[in-house]
Every structure is written in C-alpha cells, then in structure tokens.
Amino acid sequence: MPERPSSAGVIRARTVAEFADFAKLIDEYERSLPEDLRHTEFAREIANISAHYSVPHAAFVAVCEGAPAGCVALTLLGDDSAIVKKMYVRPAFRRHGVARALMATLTAYARENGVARLVLDTARERLQAAYELYRSLGFRECEPYGAVDYRCPTFMELRLDTTPE
C-alpha cells in the first residue's frame, strides 16, 4: 500500500503539555516493544522527561488531525554525534508520512546544531519496518556507538557532514 501524504506538523517539545504528550507517546512505544527490547531505565527517564530531552537535547512530537501522532528524540553524544531515540508513530497514523516528517525535523535540528553524525540502534530482524525506514533515509549499519540494554542490536549511522552519493 502506498504511503499517504502527511498532514503532520512537527513541534519541538518545550512546554509541560508538550512534554506530557511526548511522555504518553514514549510510554506507548515502550509498551509496543517485545518485552526483551524494552529499556531498563525507562521509568527513571519518564519521571523527569523534560530534563532528559531539554537543550541541548531535543524531543519532537508530530501532530496529525489535531492529535499527537508520533515522536522522536535526539540526545547529544560527544562533540559531533547525536543519538536518535524513541521513534514511534501511533498505529492509526502509520503510512501517513509521520515518521519521515519527524526524521526530517530531527535531521534539520541536528544540522543546525553542528551534529555531523546521527546514530541509532534498532533490532533489524524484529523491527523490520523501522530498519527499512532508516535505510531509506540513508542510514547505514555501523560499529556500536555505545552499550544498549538488549541483545542483538543493529547499530546504524547517518553522516550529515558529507555530500550524499
């Protein structure tokens, strides 16, 4: 089935209400994952969500048809790299271009803030749709950028400091 055009607007979470929407979305995201892929530090992270994703980090919420439709976050890793985290789109809004809109906003923010490389981890075999999305956006498999708390991760990167081939 072809992807329908997105009418999603993407905002950067800054207010208490926006962080509350982001927290609800990442709670749904965590619950949607197989138990062995869930993050062990999730409860601590969500308890102080704005501290985890405020400047210099960022959290983004897509709004579609007046409702929070999806989210993604970025956390800095060293001087020129950042980690893409918490990519999630509610099932009712999938195949509307919401994930692409979120990633385009995140990538633009990263470039504006001097990030040369975006990294992420996924589970290629178990989260195939996510893996294919990242590949379609130019991400390539890479060496681990750090430790994760689940088995068999697939690490990926997107260089922002080079010209596309």
XYZ file of C-alpha atoms in Angstrom:
165
model
C 0.000 0.000 0.000
C 1.499 3.396 -0.919
C 2.191 5.914 1.795
C -0.416 8.661 2.048
C 0.856 12.237 2.193
C 1.384 13.575 5.691
C -0.592 16.402 7.136
C 1.524 16.102 10.266
C 3.044 19.143 11.846
C 6.117 18.517 13.971
C 6.880 20.576 17.054
C 9.819 20.571 19.414
C 8.636 19.813 22.949
C 9.266 22.804 25.215
C 6.212 23.179 27.454
C 4.888 20.947 30.222
C 1.942 19.945 27.988
C 4.210 19.129 25.035
C 6.482 17.012 27.227
C 3.373 15.286 28.622
C 2.316 14.354 25.069
C 5.853 13.131 24.376
C 5.840 11.052 27.584
C 2.497 9.424 26.662
C 3.836 8.556 23.222
C 7.064 7.025 24.508
C 5.088 5.066 27.096
C 3.017 3.626 24.212
C 6.251 2.986 22.309
C 7.808 1.058 25.193
C 4.626 -0.998 25.700
C 4.525 -1.805 21.966
C 8.008 -3.335 22.026
C 8.618 -7.002 22.766
C 9.473 -7.233 26.473
C 13.128 -8.092 25.854
C 13.598 -4.923 23.759
C 12.217 -2.540 26.375
C 14.627 -0.135 28.038
C 15.508 -0.864 31.645
C 15.932 2.831 32.571
C 12.538 3.823 31.170
C 10.774 4.542 34.489
C 13.571 6.840 35.670
C 13.688 8.603 32.299
C 9.957 9.261 32.084
C 9.820 10.541 35.670
C 11.892 13.552 34.622
C 11.274 13.637 30.893
C 11.990 17.321 30.296
C 15.419 17.045 31.948
C 16.353 14.194 29.613
C 15.277 15.960 26.425
C 15.738 19.698 27.038
C 18.516 21.753 25.444
C 20.992 20.685 24.178
C 18.917 17.547 23.512
C 15.502 17.624 21.837
C 12.144 15.832 21.762
C 9.757 16.184 18.842
C 6.037 15.440 18.640
C 4.096 15.058 15.399
C 0.513 16.281 15.465
C -1.838 14.923 12.833
C -5.551 15.579 12.598
C -5.293 17.526 15.879
C -3.838 14.648 17.900
C -0.331 13.603 18.931
C 0.600 11.068 16.246
C 4.230 10.196 16.902
C 7.525 11.211 18.420
C 11.290 11.034 18.174
C 14.139 12.383 20.292
C 17.772 13.335 19.928
C 20.464 13.251 22.591
C 23.967 14.522 22.058
C 26.813 12.031 22.171
C 30.186 13.741 22.295
C 31.102 16.790 20.263
C 29.676 15.979 16.842
C 27.358 12.961 17.159
C 23.807 12.521 18.418
C 21.622 9.512 19.132
C 18.169 9.149 17.562
C 15.808 7.695 20.175
C 12.161 6.922 20.780
C 10.963 6.900 17.153
C 7.314 5.948 17.385
C 4.182 6.526 15.338
C 0.764 5.529 16.643
C -0.729 2.717 14.531
C -3.637 4.868 13.275
C -1.153 7.348 11.774
C 1.280 4.932 10.157
C 1.783 5.156 6.403
C 0.842 8.859 6.516
C 4.447 10.098 6.302
C 4.592 10.936 10.011
C 7.868 9.072 10.638
C 9.516 10.801 7.682
C 8.289 14.208 8.881
C 9.670 13.505 12.352
C 13.039 12.388 10.981
C 13.263 15.365 8.604
C 12.681 17.749 11.518
C 15.180 15.924 13.732
C 17.807 15.887 10.972
C 17.356 19.601 10.277
C 17.688 20.352 14.005
C 20.843 18.227 14.178
C 22.415 20.034 11.211
C 21.529 23.441 12.672
C 23.286 22.428 15.885
C 26.512 21.196 14.301
C 25.850 17.468 14.520
C 27.963 15.630 11.946
C 26.669 12.115 12.585
C 23.369 10.642 13.732
C 23.454 7.168 15.269
C 20.744 4.816 16.433
C 20.111 1.249 17.395
C 17.284 -0.975 16.276
C 16.567 -4.678 16.006
C 16.824 -5.329 12.264
C 15.151 -8.746 12.297
C 12.371 -7.894 14.761
C 11.647 -4.249 13.901
C 11.869 -4.605 10.123
C 9.700 -1.579 9.282
C 11.894 0.703 11.405
C 15.050 -0.743 9.880
C 13.720 -0.203 6.346
C 12.691 3.366 7.175
C 16.177 4.191 8.436
C 17.791 2.581 5.369
C 15.524 4.609 3.086
C 16.658 7.778 4.881
C 20.325 6.991 4.210
C 21.310 5.305 7.474
C 23.861 2.508 7.131
C 24.914 -0.178 9.571
C 27.940 0.771 11.649
C 30.038 -0.248 14.610
C 28.412 0.132 18.058
C 28.437 3.698 19.363
C 27.843 2.545 22.941
C 26.183 -0.068 25.101
C 22.485 -0.890 24.894
C 20.359 -2.882 27.294
C 19.023 -5.535 24.919
C 20.507 -8.382 22.882
C 21.303 -8.352 19.154
C 21.077 -4.635 18.337
C 21.683 -3.305 14.847
C 23.660 -0.062 15.027
C 23.190 2.480 12.246
C 24.557 5.899 11.352
C 23.829 8.771 9.003
C 26.680 11.142 8.183
C 25.457 14.726 7.980
C 28.889 16.157 7.200
C 29.238 14.548 3.768
C 27.509 15.051 0.470
C 25.092 12.258 -0.499
C 26.407 9.933 -3.212
